Short mmCIF file of C-alpha atoms and ligand atoms in Angstrom, two decimals:
data_model
loop_
_atom_site.label_atom_id
_atom_site.label_comp_id
_atom_site.label_asym_id
_atom_site.label_seq_id
_atom_site.Cartn_x
_atom_site.Cartn_y
_atom_site.Cartn_z
CA MET S 1 -12.79 21.37 4.16
CA ILE S 2 -12.66 20.14 0.73
CA ILE S 3 -9.52 18.38 -0.18
CA LEU S 4 -8.53 17.44 -3.60
CA ALA S 5 -6.04 14.71 -3.77
CA VAL S 6 -3.69 13.03 -6.48
CA GLU S 7 -1.84 10.15 -6.66
CA THR S 8 0.56 8.87 -9.28
CA SER S 9 3.63 7.07 -7.62
CA CYS S 10 3.22 4.05 -9.66
CA ASP S 11 0.78 2.79 -12.27
CA GLU S 12 -2.52 4.10 -10.99
CA THR S 13 -3.35 7.43 -11.82
CA SER S 14 -5.93 8.79 -9.11
CA ALA S 15 -7.87 11.75 -7.67
CA SER S 16 -10.29 12.16 -5.10
CA VAL S 17 -12.29 14.84 -3.43
CA LEU S 18 -12.86 14.31 0.29
CA GLU S 19 -14.90 16.55 2.71
CA ASN S 20 -12.77 16.42 5.90
CA ASP S 21 -12.06 12.75 6.10
CA LYS S 22 -15.08 11.55 4.20
CA VAL S 23 -14.63 10.44 0.47
CA LEU S 24 -16.80 12.40 -1.74
CA SER S 25 -15.20 10.53 -4.73
CA ASN S 26 -11.97 8.38 -5.76
CA ILE S 27 -11.37 7.63 -9.46
CA ILE S 28 -8.76 5.08 -9.81
CA SER S 29 -7.22 4.58 -13.46
CA SER S 30 -5.06 1.70 -13.49
CA GLN S 31 -2.78 1.33 -16.33
CA ILE S 32 -3.03 -2.19 -17.93
CA SER S 33 -0.47 -1.67 -20.71
CA HIS S 34 2.29 -3.12 -18.37
CA ASN S 35 0.82 -6.13 -18.21
CA LEU S 36 2.51 -7.07 -21.59
CA PHE S 37 5.89 -6.56 -20.01
CA GLY S 38 4.98 -8.51 -16.73
CA GLY S 39 5.77 -5.67 -14.63
CA VAL S 40 5.94 -1.88 -14.32
CA VAL S 41 7.89 0.23 -17.15
CA PRO S 42 8.53 3.21 -15.63
CA ASP S 43 8.84 5.58 -18.77
CA LEU S 44 5.46 4.06 -19.97
CA ALA S 45 4.10 4.81 -16.58
CA SER S 46 5.05 8.94 -16.90
CA ARG S 47 3.41 8.92 -20.22
CA GLU S 48 0.11 7.38 -19.01
CA HIS S 49 -0.10 9.51 -16.18
CA LEU S 50 0.42 12.70 -18.23
CA SER S 51 -2.21 11.93 -20.70
CA ASN S 52 -4.76 10.57 -18.07
CA ILE S 53 -4.10 13.27 -15.19
CA SER S 54 -6.59 15.87 -16.33
CA SER S 55 -9.65 13.69 -17.08
CA ILE S 56 -8.90 11.72 -13.84
CA VAL S 57 -9.26 14.95 -11.73
CA ASN S 58 -12.25 16.36 -14.01
CA LYS S 59 -14.04 12.95 -13.13
CA SER S 60 -13.16 13.10 -9.36
CA LEU S 61 -14.83 16.78 -9.32
CA ILE S 62 -17.74 15.83 -11.14
CA GLU S 63 -18.54 12.70 -9.24
CA SER S 64 -18.13 14.67 -6.03
CA SER S 65 -20.47 17.29 -7.41
CA LYS S 66 -17.56 19.87 -6.56
CA GLN S 67 -15.85 22.50 -8.67
CA LEU S 68 -12.33 23.73 -8.46
CA LYS S 69 -13.90 27.09 -6.78
CA ASP S 70 -14.99 24.52 -3.88
CA ILE S 71 -11.04 23.19 -3.20
CA TYR S 72 -9.28 24.44 0.03
CA VAL S 73 -6.32 22.52 -0.27
CA ILE S 74 -4.56 20.01 -2.84
CA ALA S 75 -2.54 17.04 -1.77
CA ALA S 76 -0.44 15.01 -4.05
CA THR S 77 1.99 12.19 -3.29
CA CYS S 78 5.60 13.27 -3.51
CA GLU S 79 7.67 10.31 -2.45
CA PRO S 80 8.48 7.53 -2.46
CA GLY S 81 7.69 6.06 -5.74
CA LEU S 82 8.76 6.35 -9.81
CA ILE S 83 10.70 9.56 -9.92
CA GLY S 84 8.96 10.26 -13.24
CA SER S 85 5.66 9.29 -12.00
CA LEU S 86 6.02 11.26 -9.13
CA LEU S 87 6.73 14.30 -11.04
CA ILE S 88 3.57 14.31 -13.04
CA GLY S 89 1.22 14.44 -10.23
CA MET S 90 2.99 16.59 -7.89
CA ASN S 91 4.00 19.12 -10.52
CA TYR S 92 0.45 19.20 -11.89
CA SER S 93 -1.06 19.53 -8.13
CA LYS S 94 1.25 22.29 -7.22
CA ALA S 95 0.45 24.09 -10.53
CA LEU S 96 -3.14 23.62 -9.88
CA ALA S 97 -2.93 24.84 -6.36
CA PHE S 98 -0.41 27.64 -7.20
CA SER S 99 -3.34 28.74 -9.91
CA LEU S 100 -6.26 28.57 -7.29
CA SER S 101 -4.05 30.25 -4.58
CA VAL S 102 -4.81 27.27 -2.18
CA PRO S 103 -2.27 25.40 -0.15
CA PHE S 104 -0.33 22.33 -1.61
CA ILE S 105 0.17 19.89 0.85
CA PRO S 106 2.98 16.85 -0.31
CA VAL S 107 2.03 13.50 1.22
CA ASN S 108 4.41 10.44 1.92
CA HIS S 109 2.70 7.49 0.10
CA ILE S 110 3.58 4.64 2.88
CA GLN S 111 2.15 7.24 5.39
CA ALA S 112 -1.01 7.26 3.60
CA HIS S 113 -1.31 3.61 3.37
CA LEU S 114 -0.88 3.47 7.30
CA TYR S 115 -3.81 6.27 7.49
CA SER S 116 -6.22 4.50 5.00
CA ASN S 117 -7.88 2.50 7.66
CA PHE S 118 -9.34 6.09 9.08
CA LEU S 119 -11.06 7.29 6.09
CA ASN S 120 -15.04 8.04 6.44
CA GLY S 121 -15.55 8.39 10.14
CA GLN S 122 -13.41 5.16 11.12
CA GLN S 123 -11.78 6.34 14.35
CA ALA S 124 -8.19 5.75 14.87
CA ASP S 125 -7.40 4.34 18.59
CA PHE S 126 -3.69 4.75 19.36
CA PRO S 127 -1.25 2.85 20.08
CA PHE S 128 -1.39 0.36 17.20
CA ILE S 129 0.90 -1.81 15.31
CA GLY S 130 0.64 -1.06 11.67
CA LEU S 131 1.80 -3.31 8.92
CA ILE S 132 2.16 -2.25 5.83
CA VAL S 133 2.25 -4.40 2.83
CA SER S 134 2.09 -3.43 -0.74
CA GLY S 135 3.83 -4.02 -4.09
CA GLY S 136 6.97 -1.99 -3.13
CA HIS S 137 7.07 -2.04 0.62
CA THR S 138 6.67 -4.08 3.74
CA LEU S 139 6.99 -2.66 6.81
CA LEU S 140 6.10 -2.83 10.87
CA ILE S 141 5.26 0.04 12.55
CA LEU S 142 4.43 0.99 16.12
CA VAL S 143 2.20 3.93 16.13
CA GLU S 144 1.78 6.30 18.91
CA ASN S 145 -0.34 8.76 17.10
CA PHE S 146 -1.03 10.79 14.08
CA PHE S 147 2.89 11.55 12.83
CA ARG S 148 4.60 9.94 15.68
CA HIS S 149 5.41 6.53 14.83
CA ARG S 150 8.71 4.24 14.82
CA ILE S 151 9.69 1.51 12.02
CA ILE S 152 10.35 -1.76 14.08
CA GLY S 153 10.48 -4.07 11.07
CA TYR S 154 10.83 -4.09 7.54
CA THR S 155 11.96 -6.68 4.23
CA LEU S 156 15.30 -7.35 3.89
CA ASP S 157 14.88 -7.79 0.20
CA ASP S 158 11.37 -8.27 -1.80
CA ALA S 159 8.55 -6.87 -0.74
CA ALA S 160 5.49 -9.16 0.16
CA GLY S 161 3.52 -7.96 -2.78
CA GLU S 162 6.35 -8.43 -5.15
CA ALA S 163 6.74 -12.23 -3.93
CA PHE S 164 3.18 -12.60 -4.60
CA ASP S 165 3.94 -10.75 -8.21
CA LYS S 166 6.92 -12.60 -8.83
CA THR S 167 5.11 -16.01 -7.97
CA ALA S 168 2.36 -15.58 -10.23
CA LYS S 169 4.66 -15.05 -13.07
CA LEU S 170 6.37 -18.37 -12.29
CA LEU S 171 2.82 -19.91 -12.33
CA GLY S 172 2.20 -18.29 -15.63
CA LEU S 173 -0.60 -15.94 -13.98
CA GLY S 174 -0.93 -12.50 -14.93
CA TYR S 175 0.34 -9.18 -13.70
CA PRO S 176 0.05 -7.97 -10.72
CA GLY S 177 -0.56 -11.49 -9.79
CA GLY S 178 -1.52 -11.27 -6.12
CA HIS S 179 -5.19 -11.16 -6.46
CA HIS S 180 -4.53 -14.06 -8.80
CA ILE S 181 -2.80 -16.15 -6.14
CA ASP S 182 -5.58 -15.22 -3.55
CA ARG S 183 -8.24 -16.64 -5.92
CA LEU S 184 -7.10 -19.72 -6.89
CA SER S 185 -5.76 -20.59 -3.39
CA LYS S 186 -9.50 -20.84 -2.37
CA THR S 187 -9.66 -24.22 -4.47
CA GLY S 188 -6.05 -25.23 -3.79
CA ASN S 189 -4.76 -27.29 -0.90
CA SER S 190 -2.39 -24.90 1.59
CA LYS S 191 -0.64 -27.97 2.93
CA PHE S 192 0.32 -29.33 -0.63
CA HIS S 193 3.90 -28.28 -0.41
CA LYS S 194 5.73 -26.58 2.84
CA PHE S 195 7.58 -23.54 1.18
CA PRO S 196 10.58 -22.53 3.47
CA LEU S 197 10.77 -19.14 4.91
CA THR S 198 14.19 -17.33 5.47
CA ILE S 199 14.38 -16.96 9.27
CA VAL S 200 15.62 -13.03 9.69
CA LYS S 201 18.23 -13.14 12.81
CA ASP S 202 19.41 -9.49 13.02
CA ASN S 203 16.25 -7.94 13.77
CA LYS S 204 13.34 -10.21 15.18
CA TYR S 205 10.75 -8.09 13.35
CA ASN S 206 12.21 -8.28 10.04
CA PHE S 207 10.96 -9.86 7.00
CA SER S 208 12.57 -11.63 4.16
CA PHE S 209 10.41 -12.64 1.00
CA SER S 210 13.25 -13.38 -1.98
CA GLY S 211 13.91 -16.89 -0.86
CA ILE S 212 10.65 -18.08 -1.09
CA LYS S 213 10.10 -17.10 -4.72
CA THR S 214 13.54 -18.88 -5.48
CA SER S 215 12.25 -21.90 -3.53
CA VAL S 216 9.03 -21.87 -5.89
CA LEU S 217 11.41 -21.68 -8.73
CA TYR S 218 13.73 -24.71 -7.74
CA TYR S 219 10.49 -26.61 -6.65
CA LEU S 220 8.55 -25.96 -9.92
CA ARG S 221 12.06 -27.02 -11.83
CA LYS S 222 12.08 -30.03 -9.57
CA ILE S 223 8.44 -31.23 -10.69
CA ASN S 224 8.76 -30.56 -14.26
CA PHE S 225 5.89 -28.07 -13.83
CA GLU S 226 5.68 -27.29 -17.52
CA ASN S 227 4.96 -30.67 -18.65
CA LYS S 228 2.59 -31.55 -15.56
CA LYS S 229 0.79 -28.08 -15.06
CA SER S 230 -2.94 -28.34 -14.48
CA ASP S 231 -5.72 -25.91 -12.73
CA ALA S 232 -5.40 -28.41 -9.87
CA LEU S 233 -1.50 -28.08 -9.61
CA VAL S 234 -1.47 -24.21 -9.78
CA SER S 235 -4.03 -23.63 -7.49
CA ASP S 236 -2.23 -25.91 -4.82
CA ILE S 237 0.85 -24.47 -4.97
CA ALA S 238 -0.59 -21.17 -4.95
CA ALA S 239 -2.46 -22.16 -1.63
CA SER S 240 1.13 -22.97 -0.14
CA PHE S 241 2.63 -20.20 -1.37
CA GLN S 242 0.16 -17.67 0.26
CA GLU S 243 0.05 -19.68 3.36
CA ALA S 244 3.56 -19.42 3.80
CA VAL S 245 3.88 -15.59 3.06
CA THR S 246 0.73 -14.81 5.19
CA GLU S 247 1.99 -16.92 8.23
CA SER S 248 5.48 -14.81 8.09
CA LEU S 249 3.59 -11.47 8.01
CA PHE S 250 0.94 -12.72 10.71
CA TYR S 251 3.67 -14.30 12.74
CA ASN S 252 6.08 -11.18 13.13
CA THR S 253 2.80 -8.72 13.53
CA LEU S 254 1.41 -10.75 16.63
CA LYS S 255 5.03 -11.23 18.15
CA ALA S 256 5.27 -7.37 18.17
CA ALA S 257 2.03 -6.62 19.12
CA GLU S 258 2.54 -9.03 22.08
CA GLU S 259 6.04 -7.85 23.21
CA TYR S 260 4.82 -4.26 22.94
CA GLY S 261 1.72 -5.02 24.80
CA VAL S 262 -0.68 -3.42 22.12
CA LYS S 263 -3.96 -5.10 21.24
CA ILE S 264 -4.89 -2.71 18.30
CA ILE S 265 -3.41 -4.12 14.58
CA SER S 266 -3.92 -2.02 11.43
CA VAL S 267 -3.03 -3.91 8.03
CA SER S 268 -2.67 -1.88 4.98
CA GLY S 269 -1.71 -1.72 1.60
CA GLY S 270 -2.18 -3.81 -1.68
CA VAL S 271 -1.65 -7.14 0.06
CA SER S 272 -4.13 -6.51 2.83
CA ALA S 273 -6.64 -7.26 0.18
CA ASN S 274 -5.56 -10.81 0.56
CA SER S 275 -8.35 -12.95 1.98
CA ARG S 276 -6.15 -15.33 3.90
CA LEU S 277 -4.29 -12.67 5.42
CA LYS S 278 -7.23 -11.10 6.44
CA GLU S 279 -8.74 -14.54 7.90
CA LYS S 280 -5.76 -15.07 9.84
CA PHE S 281 -6.25 -11.54 11.85
CA GLU S 282 -9.54 -11.53 12.03
CA LYS S 283 -9.50 -14.70 14.05
CA LEU S 284 -7.11 -12.54 16.84
CA LYS S 285 -10.71 -10.87 17.49
CA ALA S 286 -11.88 -13.54 19.60
CA SER S 287 -8.86 -12.65 22.18
CA GLY S 288 -9.70 -9.26 22.52
CA TYR S 289 -7.80 -7.61 19.25
CA LYS S 290 -9.02 -4.84 17.38
CA ILE S 291 -8.33 -5.16 13.80
CA TYR S 292 -8.39 -2.78 11.13
CA PHE S 293 -8.38 -3.58 7.18
CA PRO S 294 -9.00 -0.95 4.61
CA LYS S 295 -12.05 -1.76 2.43
CA PRO S 296 -10.50 -3.39 -1.26
CA GLU S 297 -11.00 0.15 -2.99
CA TYR S 298 -8.47 1.72 -0.03
CA ALA S 299 -6.38 -1.04 0.12
CA SER S 300 -4.44 -0.68 -3.43
CA ASP S 301 -3.11 2.63 -4.69
CA ASN S 302 -5.61 5.46 -4.28
CA ALA S 303 -6.01 9.43 -3.94
CA ALA S 304 -8.66 9.17 -1.19
CA MET S 305 -5.86 7.96 1.44
CA ILE S 306 -3.47 10.84 0.04
CA GLY S 307 -6.28 13.48 0.63
CA LEU S 308 -7.12 12.09 4.33
CA THR S 309 -3.23 12.22 5.04
CA GLY S 310 -2.93 15.87 3.53
CA TYR S 311 -5.92 16.53 5.86
CA LEU S 312 -4.25 14.89 9.06
CA LYS S 313 -0.98 16.82 7.91
CA TYR S 314 -2.68 20.02 7.54
CA ILE S 315 -4.87 20.07 10.54
CA HIS S 316 -2.05 19.01 12.83
CA SER S 317 0.47 21.62 11.46
CA LYS S 318 1.40 24.40 13.66
CA ASP S 319 2.40 26.60 10.78
CA LYS S 320 -0.11 26.46 7.67
CA ASN S 321 2.26 28.89 5.96
CA GLU S 322 4.52 25.78 5.27
CA PHE S 323 1.79 24.76 2.94
CA SER S 324 1.02 28.36 1.06
CA SER S 325 1.50 28.66 -2.55
CA ASP S 326 4.47 30.91 -1.91
CA SER S 327 6.75 28.22 -0.55
CA PHE S 328 6.13 25.17 -3.25
CA ASN S 329 9.65 24.01 -3.05
CA HIS S 330 9.06 20.44 -1.93
CA LEU S 331 11.31 18.27 -3.86
CA ALA S 332 10.27 14.71 -4.77
CA LYS S 333 12.94 11.87 -4.47
CA PRO S 334 12.61 8.35 -5.31
CA ARG S 335 13.67 7.56 -1.98
CA LEU S 336 13.53 4.67 0.30
CA ASP S 337 14.57 6.04 3.76
CA TYR S 338 11.95 5.07 5.73
CA GLU S 339 12.78 7.13 8.82
CA ASN S 340 11.87 10.21 7.28
CA PHE S 341 8.03 9.89 7.05
O1 KG4 X 1 -0.39 -0.71 -2.26
P1 KG4 X 1 -0.38 -1.11 -3.61
O2 KG4 X 1 -1.89 -1.19 -4.70
O3 KG4 X 1 0.75 -0.85 -4.52
C1 KG4 X 1 2.28 -0.39 -3.89
O4 KG4 X 1 2.13 0.75 -3.33
O5 KG4 X 1 3.12 -1.17 -4.14
O6 KG4 X 1 -0.05 -2.70 -3.89
C2 KG4 X 1 0.12 -3.57 -4.96
C3 KG4 X 1 0.50 -4.96 -4.68
C4 KG4 X 1 0.75 -5.83 -6.03
O7 KG4 X 1 1.98 -6.37 -5.27
C5 KG4 X 1 -0.49 -6.98 -5.87
O8 KG4 X 1 -0.24 -8.00 -6.43
C6 KG4 X 1 -0.77 -7.32 -4.50
O9 KG4 X 1 -0.48 -5.53 -4.09
N1 KG4 X 1 -2.11 -7.54 -4.03
C7 KG4 X 1 -2.22 -8.60 -3.50
C8 KG4 X 1 -3.93 -9.07 -3.62
N2 KG4 X 1 -4.15 -7.73 -4.36
C9 KG4 X 1 -3.22 -7.16 -4.63
N3 KG4 X 1 -1.35 -9.61 -2.99
C10 KG4 X 1 -2.03 -10.81 -2.23
N4 KG4 X 1 -3.45 -10.63 -2.34
C11 KG4 X 1 -4.53 -9.96 -2.77
N5 KG4 X 1 -5.54 -10.17 -2.97
ZN1 ZN X 2 1.15 1.75 -2.51
#
C-alpha cells in the first residue's frame, strides 16, 4: 500500500511517501522565519505552509519514485496543533484525496509521535510505557496495543521542549533551543548548579517544568549573568538545567515502568533527540529493559510518522468506508484533550 502523508501542525511543512511502514521519502522543511521572533508566529506559519506545501509534496513524490496515480491513501495531521497550520495541510490533503478518489485518513499528531519508533520494520512489542516529549506535549502513556492506551501522566504546565526553548532563550541561544542546550552541555558541568524541580503531589506520574525555567531566570539574575557571561558559564548552566529536566523525565518513566511491571519503554518527540536523555534510558538495557528511541529524522515533526499512523489506522479499521472520499467531514480542532486520541 502506497501512502502519501502530510504534516503541517506547527512550523514544519513535511510530506512523506511510504510503502506500508517503509519510508520511501520524508521531506521536511523547517520554517526559519520564526527565529527572528524567538518562537512560532502562528499567522506566519500558516502562510509559509501555504506557499510550501505543493513543492514539498512534489519533492516527496519525486524522491520516492512514485506518482500520484500510485497513491492508495492520503493521511494528514488534523489535531492537535495551530489551527491555521493544520487547516492548510488537512484541506490540501483532503482536496487531493478527493480528486484522486482515494481514502483520506485524519491523524492525531501525538499518536503519530507515539508510533514513530515503529517505522521501517521496527517491531512493536506490547505493553510498553511511552514517553512523548515534544515542544508542545509531555505525556506518559501505558500502551497495551496499537490504538489501545491509557494516559497515566502529563505536564501540568510547560512541555519539556518548551522548558528547553525558554531556558535557551534566557541563555541567549537561538530558537528552538533544545539542540543548542544539548550541544553545549557536552562541555559543561552538570553538577555546576542544582536546579530544583517541582514535586507534583496530585499524580505521581505528572510533570511540571515551569518552575525550573523561573529558577534559571532568578539564578541568572543572582549571578549577574549578563556581565559574567562566558562560553564556559553558559555550558555549565545548560548542562545543569538539562540534567534536572532529563532526570525528571527518566525518574517518572522508570517509576511507571516498575509499578506497571513493564520492561519496554519507548521515548519519542523532538526532545527524544536529547543525548543525555538517551544515555539515561540506554543504561536500563543492562537490567533487561527494551528501549526504543527514534532516529533523529523521526524525532522532530515529520510526515513519515503521520503516514505510518495513517497506515496503521487504515489496516486496523473495521469499516474502510469511514475514510472514503464521500465522508470527508473530519473537522480539525486545536484541542488538547488527550483522552481522545
Ligand atoms: O516534536 P517536535 O519537533 O515538535 C512538537 O511537536 O512540539 O519537538 C520540538 C521540540 C523543541 O522544543 C526543541 O527544542 C526540542 O524538541 N528538541 C530538543 C532537542 N532537539 C529538539 N530538546 C532537547 N534536546 C535536543 N537535542
Ligand atoms: Zn511534534
